XYZ file of C-alpha atoms in Angstrom:
676
model
C 23.263 -29.890 5.572
C 25.335 -29.337 8.718
C 24.174 -25.711 8.891
C 20.606 -26.939 8.633
C 21.107 -29.416 11.509
C 22.796 -26.705 13.613
C 19.852 -24.418 13.143
C 17.320 -27.158 14.050
C 19.269 -28.103 17.213
C 19.557 -24.455 18.293
C 15.856 -23.881 17.849
C 14.905 -27.075 19.660
C 17.063 -26.105 22.657
C 15.258 -22.729 22.971
C 11.850 -21.933 24.407
C 9.352 -23.559 24.320
C 10.878 -26.902 23.355
C 13.927 -27.130 25.709
C 15.109 -30.448 24.279
C 18.728 -30.151 25.576
C 20.128 -31.648 22.383
C 23.413 -31.381 20.560
C 24.350 -32.470 17.054
C 25.398 -35.958 18.149
C 22.352 -36.730 20.265
C 20.003 -35.265 17.682
C 21.571 -37.326 14.915
C 21.398 -40.501 17.027
C 17.624 -40.200 17.655
C 15.549 -43.190 16.543
C 12.747 -42.855 14.033
C 9.998 -42.888 16.686
C 11.757 -40.219 18.751
C 12.340 -38.146 15.633
C 8.689 -38.342 14.702
C 7.709 -37.415 18.306
C 9.978 -34.339 18.019
C 8.287 -33.408 14.754
C 4.901 -33.830 16.434
C 5.965 -31.589 19.359
C 6.928 -28.857 16.910
C 3.570 -29.246 15.110
C 1.821 -29.125 18.498
C 3.526 -25.767 19.204
C 2.089 -24.502 15.875
C -1.364 -26.095 16.312
C -2.284 -27.189 19.917
C -4.636 -29.841 18.538
C -1.573 -31.901 17.526
C -0.430 -32.362 21.152
C -0.645 -36.184 21.097
C 1.713 -38.999 22.066
C 2.275 -40.868 18.818
C 2.794 -44.137 20.682
C -0.932 -44.045 21.574
C -1.918 -43.552 17.915
C -1.789 -45.788 14.857
C 0.994 -44.941 12.374
C -1.499 -44.454 9.500
C -3.475 -41.905 11.541
C -0.267 -40.129 12.537
C 0.906 -39.811 8.933
C -2.558 -38.769 7.750
C -2.802 -36.058 10.428
C 0.736 -34.829 9.828
C 0.324 -34.699 6.029
C -2.998 -32.866 6.357
C -1.437 -30.256 8.629
C 1.621 -29.829 6.384
C -0.631 -29.428 3.351
C -2.656 -26.779 5.212
C 0.601 -24.981 6.083
C 1.621 -25.119 2.363
C 4.757 -27.189 2.863
C 6.449 -28.403 -0.318
C 8.586 -31.575 -0.254
C 12.250 -31.290 -1.383
C 12.990 -31.656 -5.064
C 14.968 -34.892 -4.651
C 11.711 -36.801 -3.995
C 10.238 -37.741 -7.352
C 6.694 -38.368 -6.133
C 4.483 -37.991 -3.110
C 4.431 -41.701 -2.298
C 8.205 -41.806 -1.651
C 7.890 -38.726 0.600
C 5.046 -40.401 2.556
C 7.073 -43.597 2.862
C 10.001 -41.612 4.213
C 7.688 -39.934 6.731
C 6.240 -43.294 7.818
C 9.703 -44.788 8.417
C 10.981 -41.622 10.079
C 13.653 -40.971 7.466
C 16.149 -38.433 8.633
C 16.402 -36.383 5.442
C 12.613 -36.036 5.273
C 12.075 -35.192 8.939
C 15.135 -32.903 9.129
C 13.933 -30.927 6.097
C 10.431 -30.594 7.608
C 11.806 -29.454 10.966
C 14.125 -26.900 9.328
C 11.209 -25.509 7.266
C 8.865 -25.357 10.301
C 11.370 -23.809 12.753
C 12.300 -21.085 10.270
C 8.762 -19.630 10.265
C 7.015 -20.652 13.518
C 5.122 -17.362 14.150
C 3.881 -17.207 10.584
C 2.743 -20.837 10.664
C 0.979 -20.312 14.044
C -1.031 -17.564 12.481
C -1.779 -19.681 9.420
C -2.911 -22.640 11.558
C -5.131 -20.346 13.652
C -6.740 -18.868 10.572
C -7.190 -22.263 8.936
C -9.471 -23.332 11.798
C -11.951 -20.710 10.619
C -11.223 -20.162 6.929
C -10.817 -23.711 5.547
C -14.316 -24.385 4.309
C -16.149 -27.646 4.932
C -16.628 -29.854 1.865
C -20.357 -30.734 1.615
C -21.561 -32.948 -1.250
C -23.798 -31.286 -3.768
C -26.712 -33.654 -3.110
C -26.841 -32.591 0.536
C -26.974 -28.928 -0.459
C -30.271 -29.565 -2.207
C -31.888 -29.515 1.231
C -33.094 -25.973 2.047
C -32.101 -26.137 5.718
C -28.574 -27.379 4.934
C -28.223 -24.826 2.151
C -29.298 -21.941 4.392
C -26.996 -23.132 7.160
C -24.090 -23.345 4.687
C -24.775 -19.789 3.432
C -24.790 -18.550 7.047
C -21.506 -20.402 7.554
C -19.984 -18.623 4.514
C -21.209 -15.233 5.776
C -19.645 -15.925 9.167
C -16.356 -16.806 7.459
C -16.403 -13.511 5.539
C -17.202 -11.679 8.711
C -14.284 -13.359 10.458
C -11.963 -12.203 7.680
C -13.069 -8.590 8.135
C -12.756 -8.726 11.943
C -9.313 -10.334 11.688
C -8.094 -7.592 9.323
C -9.355 -4.875 11.668
C -7.637 -6.662 14.601
C -4.342 -6.846 12.711
C -4.636 -3.152 11.819
C -5.212 -2.281 15.463
C -2.223 -4.406 16.535
C 0.050 -2.780 14.022
C -1.316 0.752 14.603
C 0.943 1.337 17.616
C -1.731 1.669 20.252
C -0.823 -0.122 23.525
C -3.344 -1.136 26.172
C -0.870 -0.393 28.910
C -0.367 3.140 27.649
C -4.167 3.653 27.348
C -4.647 2.370 30.914
C -1.955 4.729 32.180
C -3.600 7.632 30.346
C -7.012 6.708 31.814
C -5.575 6.446 35.332
C -3.805 9.800 34.891
C -7.038 11.373 33.626
C -8.962 9.981 36.604
C -6.369 11.441 38.998
C -6.638 14.779 37.229
C -10.392 14.527 37.453
C -10.266 13.880 41.192
C -7.886 16.786 41.684
C -10.146 19.087 39.671
C -13.184 17.987 41.696
C -11.369 18.699 44.922
C -10.207 22.042 43.586
C -13.753 22.966 42.517
C -15.057 22.005 45.977
C -12.476 24.226 47.644
C -13.311 27.099 45.363
C -17.028 26.636 46.040
C -16.397 26.805 49.783
C -14.383 29.997 49.342
C -17.003 31.599 47.103
C -19.972 30.741 49.383
C -18.805 33.391 51.867
C -18.833 36.135 49.193
C -22.167 38.016 48.878
C -24.089 37.516 45.566
C -21.829 34.619 44.706
C -24.536 32.880 42.653
C -24.966 35.883 40.398
C -21.203 36.216 39.969
C -20.950 32.552 39.028
C -23.619 33.002 36.397
C -21.786 36.044 35.016
C -18.500 34.109 34.941
C -20.126 31.174 33.089
C -21.648 33.622 30.537
C -18.211 35.264 30.123
C -16.620 31.889 29.456
C -19.324 31.015 26.930
C -18.814 34.362 25.133
C -15.032 33.851 25.084
C -15.449 30.430 23.524
C -17.828 31.933 21.003
C -15.309 34.701 20.236
C -12.557 32.093 19.695
C -14.779 30.100 17.342
C -15.709 33.262 15.463
C -12.035 34.301 15.072
C -11.268 30.803 13.849
C -14.077 30.994 11.320
C -12.862 34.440 10.242
C -9.359 33.168 9.677
C -10.704 30.183 7.670
C -12.845 32.512 5.579
C -9.824 34.735 4.960
C -7.811 31.753 3.824
C -10.628 30.603 1.552
C -10.913 34.181 0.136
C -7.193 34.288 -0.513
C -7.293 30.885 -2.244
C -10.290 31.980 -4.275
C -8.506 35.187 -5.343
C -5.445 33.220 -6.378
C -7.564 30.791 -8.300
C -9.383 33.691 -9.965
C -6.061 35.257 -10.996
C -4.875 31.962 -12.449
C -8.123 31.425 -14.321
C -8.038 35.029 -15.648
C -4.453 34.512 -16.818
C -5.451 31.227 -18.487
C -8.428 32.962 -20.121
C -6.168 35.769 -21.341
C -3.670 33.249 -22.768
C -6.464 31.300 -24.428
C -7.889 34.464 -25.955
C -4.475 35.464 -27.299
C -3.999 31.985 -28.720
C -7.450 32.133 -30.219
C -6.725 35.557 -31.755
C -3.566 34.266 -33.423
C -5.121 30.940 -34.308
C -6.268 31.384 -37.924
C -6.316 28.292 -40.199
C -3.194 29.306 -42.080
C -1.067 29.779 -38.930
C -2.352 26.513 -37.477
C -1.569 24.636 -40.661
C 1.893 26.260 -40.796
C 2.561 25.347 -37.168
C 1.378 21.781 -37.730
C 3.563 21.487 -40.851
C 6.581 22.675 -38.897
C 5.885 20.194 -36.091
C 5.392 17.377 -38.616
C 8.686 18.255 -40.320
C 10.518 18.324 -36.976
C 9.013 15.066 -35.825
C 9.677 13.343 -39.168
C 13.281 14.512 -39.048
C 13.585 13.190 -35.456
C 12.024 9.870 -36.378
C 13.655 9.280 -39.780
C 17.148 10.719 -39.280
C 18.200 11.678 -35.771
C 16.788 8.822 -33.669
C 17.880 6.032 -36.072
C 21.398 7.508 -36.141
C 21.531 7.604 -32.327
C 20.131 4.114 -32.102
C 22.635 2.802 -34.655
C 25.479 4.499 -32.771
C 24.376 2.965 -29.496
C 24.125 -0.471 -31.161
C 27.620 -0.145 -32.603
C 28.951 0.903 -29.166
C 27.273 -2.090 -27.555
C 28.655 -4.405 -30.240
C 32.149 -3.010 -29.702
C 31.818 -3.414 -25.969
C 30.539 -7.015 -26.369
C 33.354 -7.717 -28.769
C 35.923 -6.305 -26.318
C 34.381 -8.165 -23.400
C 34.319 -11.468 -25.317
C 37.924 -11.210 -26.521
C 40.681 -12.543 -24.207
C 43.033 -10.152 -22.419
C 45.597 -8.626 -24.803
C 49.278 -8.760 -24.144
C 52.053 -6.489 -25.207
C 52.516 -8.330 -28.520
C 48.828 -7.901 -29.465
C 49.041 -4.214 -28.673
C 52.163 -3.810 -30.799
C 50.434 -5.574 -33.692
C 47.404 -3.243 -33.429
C 49.653 -0.185 -33.337
C 51.455 -1.392 -36.516
C 48.066 -1.855 -38.274
C 47.031 1.662 -37.222
C 50.261 3.117 -38.624
C 49.710 1.287 -41.981
C 46.144 2.566 -42.258
C 47.256 6.145 -41.395
C 49.935 6.010 -44.136
C 47.326 4.750 -46.680
C 44.995 7.624 -45.679
C 47.757 10.206 -46.109
C 48.622 8.821 -49.578
C 44.942 9.050 -50.669
C 44.759 12.645 -49.392
C 47.909 13.594 -51.304
C 46.560 12.025 -54.498
C 43.313 13.914 -54.108
C 45.104 17.218 -53.533
C 47.339 16.669 -56.572
C 44.300 16.060 -58.776
C 42.671 19.381 -57.691
C 39.643 19.374 -60.038
C 37.874 22.840 -60.215
C 34.475 21.145 -60.375
C 35.344 19.311 -57.100
C 36.314 22.647 -55.494
C 32.852 24.084 -56.220
C 31.206 20.928 -54.975
C 33.315 20.935 -51.806
C 32.076 24.435 -51.037
C 28.487 23.295 -51.298
C 29.243 20.178 -49.374
C 30.784 22.198 -46.554
C 27.650 24.430 -46.457
C 25.427 21.371 -46.433
C 27.446 19.730 -43.646
C 27.268 22.982 -41.597
C 23.500 23.058 -42.103
C 23.211 19.390 -41.114
C 25.284 19.986 -37.954
C 23.148 23.018 -37.035
C 20.034 21.043 -37.702
C 21.252 18.217 -35.419
C 22.223 20.640 -32.650
C 18.848 22.368 -32.835
C 17.109 18.995 -32.837
C 19.027 18.027 -29.703
C 18.105 21.319 -28.065
C 14.456 20.751 -29.048
C 14.546 17.259 -27.569
C 16.067 18.589 -24.319
C 13.436 21.305 -24.168
C 10.664 18.738 -24.686
C 12.096 16.539 -21.925
C 12.273 19.571 -19.612
C 8.659 20.418 -20.489
C 7.519 16.882 -19.838
C 9.345 16.796 -16.509
C 7.837 20.205 -15.563
C 4.320 18.965 -16.498
C 4.801 15.790 -14.399
C 6.023 17.836 -11.463
C 3.074 20.259 -11.856
C 0.605 17.344 -11.981
C 2.200 15.757 -8.932
C 2.034 18.995 -6.936
C -1.554 19.658 -7.923
C -2.506 16.114 -6.875
C -0.746 16.594 -3.554
C -2.474 19.920 -2.998
C -5.861 18.476 -3.870
C -5.416 15.481 -1.595
C -4.232 17.664 1.279
C -6.765 20.510 1.193
C -9.120 19.685 -1.663
C -8.070 22.851 -3.542
C -5.056 23.824 -5.584
C -3.007 25.956 -3.196
C 0.063 27.927 -4.161
C 1.802 29.809 -1.363
C 3.383 33.243 -1.716
C 7.024 32.192 -1.784
C 6.328 29.357 -4.206
C 4.322 31.696 -6.413
C 7.254 34.172 -6.500
C 9.667 31.384 -7.421
C 7.354 30.200 -10.140
C 7.030 33.741 -11.530
C 10.827 34.185 -11.559
C 11.260 30.821 -13.251
C 8.490 31.660 -15.722
C 10.161 34.978 -16.596
C 13.524 33.267 -17.155
C 11.848 30.576 -19.281
C 10.039 33.340 -21.198
C 13.289 35.107 -22.055
C 14.921 31.808 -23.049
C 11.877 30.933 -25.136
C 12.006 34.305 -26.931
C 15.745 33.808 -27.676
C 15.165 30.286 -28.962
C 12.207 31.460 -31.012
C 14.346 34.228 -32.536
C 17.119 31.711 -33.283
C 14.585 29.349 -34.866
C 13.252 32.243 -37.054
C 16.824 33.116 -38.141
C 17.524 29.444 -38.874
C 14.276 29.170 -40.837
C 15.199 32.235 -42.906
C 18.699 30.881 -43.490
C 17.223 27.482 -44.292
C 14.890 29.143 -46.843
C 17.833 30.901 -48.487
C 19.926 27.768 -48.539
C 17.001 25.751 -49.872
C 16.563 28.276 -52.681
C 20.312 28.202 -53.338
C 20.173 24.412 -53.403
C 17.330 24.460 -55.964
C 19.311 26.911 -58.177
C 22.436 24.795 -57.884
C 20.472 21.635 -58.695
C 19.071 23.325 -61.835
C 22.562 24.450 -62.843
C 23.908 20.986 -62.100
C 21.216 19.384 -64.247
C 22.047 21.702 -67.203
C 25.768 21.035 -66.777
C 25.086 17.270 -66.618
C 23.015 17.449 -69.781
C 25.772 19.366 -71.558
C 28.379 16.945 -70.222
C 26.388 13.940 -71.440
C 26.003 15.482 -74.887
C 29.780 16.165 -74.972
C 30.517 12.620 -73.793
C 28.216 11.235 -76.446
C 29.894 13.322 -79.113
C 33.388 12.197 -77.944
C 32.226 8.562 -77.636
C 32.776 8.211 -73.856
C 29.144 8.188 -72.604
C 28.710 7.425 -68.882
C 32.200 8.580 -67.848
C 30.929 11.247 -65.396
C 28.524 8.776 -63.725
C 31.360 6.290 -63.281
C 33.564 9.018 -61.837
C 30.841 10.068 -59.370
C 30.351 6.427 -58.329
C 34.107 6.086 -57.724
C 34.141 9.264 -55.650
C 31.178 8.062 -53.610
C 32.878 4.686 -52.994
C 36.126 6.420 -52.043
C 34.228 8.707 -49.647
C 32.517 5.724 -48.044
C 35.869 3.920 -47.775
C 37.477 6.980 -46.162
C 34.631 7.171 -43.615
C 35.020 3.445 -42.848
C 38.775 3.830 -42.463
C 38.258 6.775 -40.150
C 35.793 4.763 -38.031
C 38.191 1.834 -37.959
C 40.954 4.117 -36.829
C 38.752 5.562 -34.085
C 37.683 2.123 -32.906
C 41.309 0.914 -32.876
C 42.336 3.949 -30.911
C 39.531 3.369 -28.445
C 40.428 -0.290 -28.124
C 44.098 0.449 -27.572
C 43.295 3.059 -24.926
C 40.871 0.674 -23.236
C 43.453 -2.102 -23.243
C 46.057 0.226 -21.738
C 43.597 1.269 -19.040
C 42.666 -2.317 -18.262
C 46.317 -3.396 -18.042
C 47.108 -0.449 -15.765
C 44.084 -1.247 -13.599
C 45.168 -4.927 -13.358
C 48.642 -3.902 -12.303
C 47.271 -1.443 -9.717
C 44.890 -4.094 -8.345
C 47.690 -6.654 -8.111
C 49.925 -4.204 -6.298
C 47.079 -3.242 -3.938
C 46.104 -6.906 -3.250
C 49.638 -8.186 -2.584
C 49.893 -6.963 1.060
C 46.304 -7.952 1.679
C 46.991 -11.522 0.502
C 50.006 -11.729 2.850
C 47.884 -10.570 5.741
C 45.168 -13.050 4.723
C 47.519 -16.006 5.040
C 48.436 -15.125 8.617
C 44.749 -14.435 9.370
C 43.809 -17.839 8.024
C 46.214 -19.563 10.405
C 44.866 -17.408 13.210
C 41.319 -18.336 12.179
C 42.115 -22.061 12.341
C 43.589 -21.688 15.817
C 40.563 -19.652 16.989
C 38.114 -22.171 15.494
C 39.798 -25.009 17.422
C 39.719 -22.964 20.612
C 36.095 -22.085 19.877
C 35.067 -25.740 19.512
C 36.738 -26.538 22.870
C 35.055 -23.594 24.615
C 31.743 -24.510 23.035
C 31.913 -28.079 24.402
C 32.680 -26.676 27.886
C 29.849 -24.211 27.531
C 27.350 -26.864 26.468
C 28.251 -29.096 29.414
C 27.972 -26.105 31.799
C 24.648 -24.939 30.324
C 23.174 -28.483 30.659
C 23.838 -28.379 34.450
C 22.569 -24.814 34.795
C 19.450 -25.633 32.790
C 18.549 -28.489 35.166
C 19.065 -26.263 38.212
C 17.088 -23.488 36.581
C 14.155 -25.766 35.779
C 14.004 -26.910 39.407
C 14.088 -23.298 40.659
C 11.450 -22.303 38.153
C 9.140 -25.057 39.416
C 9.657 -23.960 43.022
C 9.010 -20.301 42.086
C 5.891 -21.323 40.189
C 4.539 -23.243 43.188
C 5.281 -20.331 45.548
C 3.641 -17.875 43.171
C 0.516 -20.007 42.976
C 0.401 -20.268 46.792
C 0.883 -16.497 47.071
C -1.912 -15.819 44.544
C -4.271 -18.187 46.431
C -3.517 -16.380 49.738
C -4.053 -13.009 48.115
C -7.395 -14.108 46.720
C -8.463 -15.499 50.091
C -7.383 -12.234 51.796
C -9.311 -10.081 49.342
C -12.381 -12.341 49.673
C -12.323 -12.157 53.497
C -11.725 -8.441 53.410
C -14.671 -7.835 51.080
C -16.950 -10.111 53.149
C -16.002 -8.241 56.354
C -16.840 -4.907 54.656
C -20.206 -6.293 53.505
C -21.030 -7.585 57.039
C -20.006 -4.240 58.555
C -22.374 -2.442 56.179
C -25.170 -4.842 57.053
C -24.530 -4.339 60.808
C -24.549 -0.575 60.312
C -27.849 -0.698 58.437
C -29.393 -2.932 61.141
C -28.241 -0.508 63.869
C -29.730 2.444 61.965
C -33.008 0.485 61.555
C -33.169 -0.314 65.295
C -32.428 3.261 66.166
C -35.208 4.549 63.890
C -37.690 1.873 65.134
C -36.976 2.526 68.873
C -36.942 6.313 68.432
C -39.825 8.302 70.102
C -39.937 10.767 67.241
C -42.783 9.721 64.856
C -40.929 11.237 61.844
C -37.916 9.120 62.530
C -40.093 6.032 62.965
C -41.684 6.684 59.610
C -38.229 6.550 58.007
C -37.742 3.008 59.267
C -37.848 0.291 56.662
C -40.386 -1.744 58.698
C -42.794 1.155 58.805
C -42.427 1.724 55.059
C -43.046 -1.914 54.295
C -46.068 -2.091 56.706
C -47.528 0.954 54.991
C -47.049 -0.634 51.551
C -48.641 -3.909 52.782
C -51.693 -2.052 54.159
C -52.061 -0.174 50.851
C -51.854 -3.394 48.825
C -54.377 -5.186 51.114
C -56.828 -2.278 50.668
C -56.339 -2.419 46.924
C -56.933 -6.156 46.896
C -60.119 -5.756 48.903
C -61.462 -3.198 46.393
C -60.594 -5.431 43.436
C -62.341 -8.473 45.037
C -65.495 -6.396 45.551
C -65.360 -5.235 41.921
C -64.868 -8.887 40.796
C -67.955 -9.916 42.824
C -70.071 -7.208 41.198
C -68.919 -8.236 37.720
C -69.794 -11.920 38.400
C -73.281 -11.019 39.675
C -74.088 -8.845 36.645
C -72.437 -11.116 34.077
C -75.554 -13.140 33.102
C -77.783 -10.070 32.739
C -75.132 -8.249 30.753
C -74.668 -11.182 28.400
C -78.447 -11.396 27.806
C -78.594 -7.680 27.118
C -75.649 -7.991 24.684
C -77.428 -10.749 22.726
C -80.567 -8.622 22.598
C -78.581 -5.648 21.213
C -76.995 -7.930 18.584
C -80.449 -9.183 17.498
C -81.670 -5.600 17.355
C -78.718 -4.665 15.168
C -79.430 -7.547 12.774
C -83.099 -6.503 12.624
C -82.187 -2.911 11.769
C -79.779 -4.094 9.045
C -82.490 -6.232 7.542
C -84.965 -3.341 7.644
C -82.430 -1.095 5.929
C -81.919 -3.592 3.114
C -85.684 -3.972 2.621
C -86.150 -0.231 2.516
C -83.390 0.173 -0.085
C -84.887 -2.665 -2.199
C -88.418 -1.180 -2.029
C -87.128 2.246 -2.949
C -85.255 0.905 -5.997
C -88.409 -1.021 -7.138
C -90.533 2.114 -6.762
C -88.158 4.189 -8.839
C -88.163 1.539 -11.582
C -92.029 1.498 -11.638
C -92.133 5.252 -11.827
C -89.810 5.259 -14.819
C -91.999 2.626 -16.546
C -95.183 4.699 -15.915
C -93.462 7.842 -17.338
C -92.452 5.924 -20.461
C -96.061 4.657 -20.868
C -97.416 8.180 -20.595
C -94.968 9.362 -23.220
C -96.011 6.604 -25.585
C -99.702 7.518 -25.070
C -98.936 11.132 -25.859
C -97.170 10.111 -29.041
């Protein structure tokens, strides 16, 4: 809590608050003063909150503050069970409530300023649904939503431009530098023109120089196009080579891809994957689980002392002696059937070890292949995003070819080894089948002999005992290994503890003296801090007075500068007007008629005479139109009547013609009937 208050006091003493507080004065503030301080901080975030709370009702103050805190997404502390207790603490100016709010606000003032600014435009107005039934209100609300979306887009673009690194000062400097260069170039061109004007046929030479420059630019563009086309041709050739190689590989694969070879390849892959899933991976997973269990067990057990270690060593010695006795008993028994079986067991264990090693190599090769495919995909994506085409440079292509050759040789060796192992596996599988057949015949004979002798099931019991003894020996071996590992780990931990204690002893001694020194320095720091705060308070008051004086002088200086520039510009305008008036008087008084014609008065008089003449002509034309208006209107009505008369005649003619054609048809039909 003290750290929180220190942070709040430090922030309130900085710009723009300048409260000149310390921990004692801040803690002794009354509730009204504390709420006013909170309101000042909120006013810094949102300028609309700049209100004296003494001129406002408490309910309005709390409502306004809670609304702003909700908009800023402030969450009350967890020790307040409900919102009503938090509001009550805010009304009474409770120190825990206000201190927590101040600490939260002062930690993120720039972020909250931005949020308050955006909330003015992005917090949508709540309009009841019955009001939205009105078409005008609905259209206005849709326009409002479109404006909000537009503001979001413009704000995002503005933030991008702010974070893009462009500075207006740098752009202005660049523009001013370009303008200076432009002026220098213009002056240089003027000087060169003056020099060239004295040379005969300078106009023709300038035209030739401009044509030469145009041709050079065209030559540069053509060379650039040529280089681009060469690059594109090189890329196309590389792509063609890759595609040809892929086509060749695909054809070779298609030539070798008959159904039998595909089925054989798929069966091999299925066998390998089934072995990986059913045997290798479960063993590795089980081993990892056991290791984790051992480590958890070791971590959960308390630290072992010398007596515990001695007890473990005694147990290990007893287990070793039991193992040696069992081995001696087994060697003394020396059954010939067991000797044959041990030979086959050794061969089977060798095959299993080879199988496991090859499976590990296969897994490593698959991981390397997957990593190479990921790297290839990543590089192709990078090349496509950079140039739009898959580009492989010369050096990279050479490296890839060297790597491909080495991988090809390794692949051939591994393939040869796999073929040898497959052949050996086939031989061993056949041997195993033969041995199984022999074992079955021997077992049948043994069972018949046991049945004859009256001891049926003896061999099965013996095999079960051997299997149990083998499992027990494996468990004992694992226990011995785990005990060895545990003892070694305990020794290492004890040695590490002793080393750490020996290393930490001088550091602890130094730490004691440093703690005493730290206490002395902290007391001295508190004294110096009190002196510093008293000194800064006096300096702050002097600085505020000087800042006010400087501000007043700057305002006075700016006013004088504005007045000076205004008077200077007005004097220049008046001088220009005087100069124009003198030129006008000179032209008007001049005896030369050409000069007098250039005068503004003469130009305006000429325009006035032209406009008066034009007006006179238009008035005469208007008079003629008025005089002939009645006759023209009468003539227009006559023409309209004539038009109607002609239309009527046309309709009558069409009607008479249609009736005549109908009568003619009737007469022809009557004649036909008479003929019939």
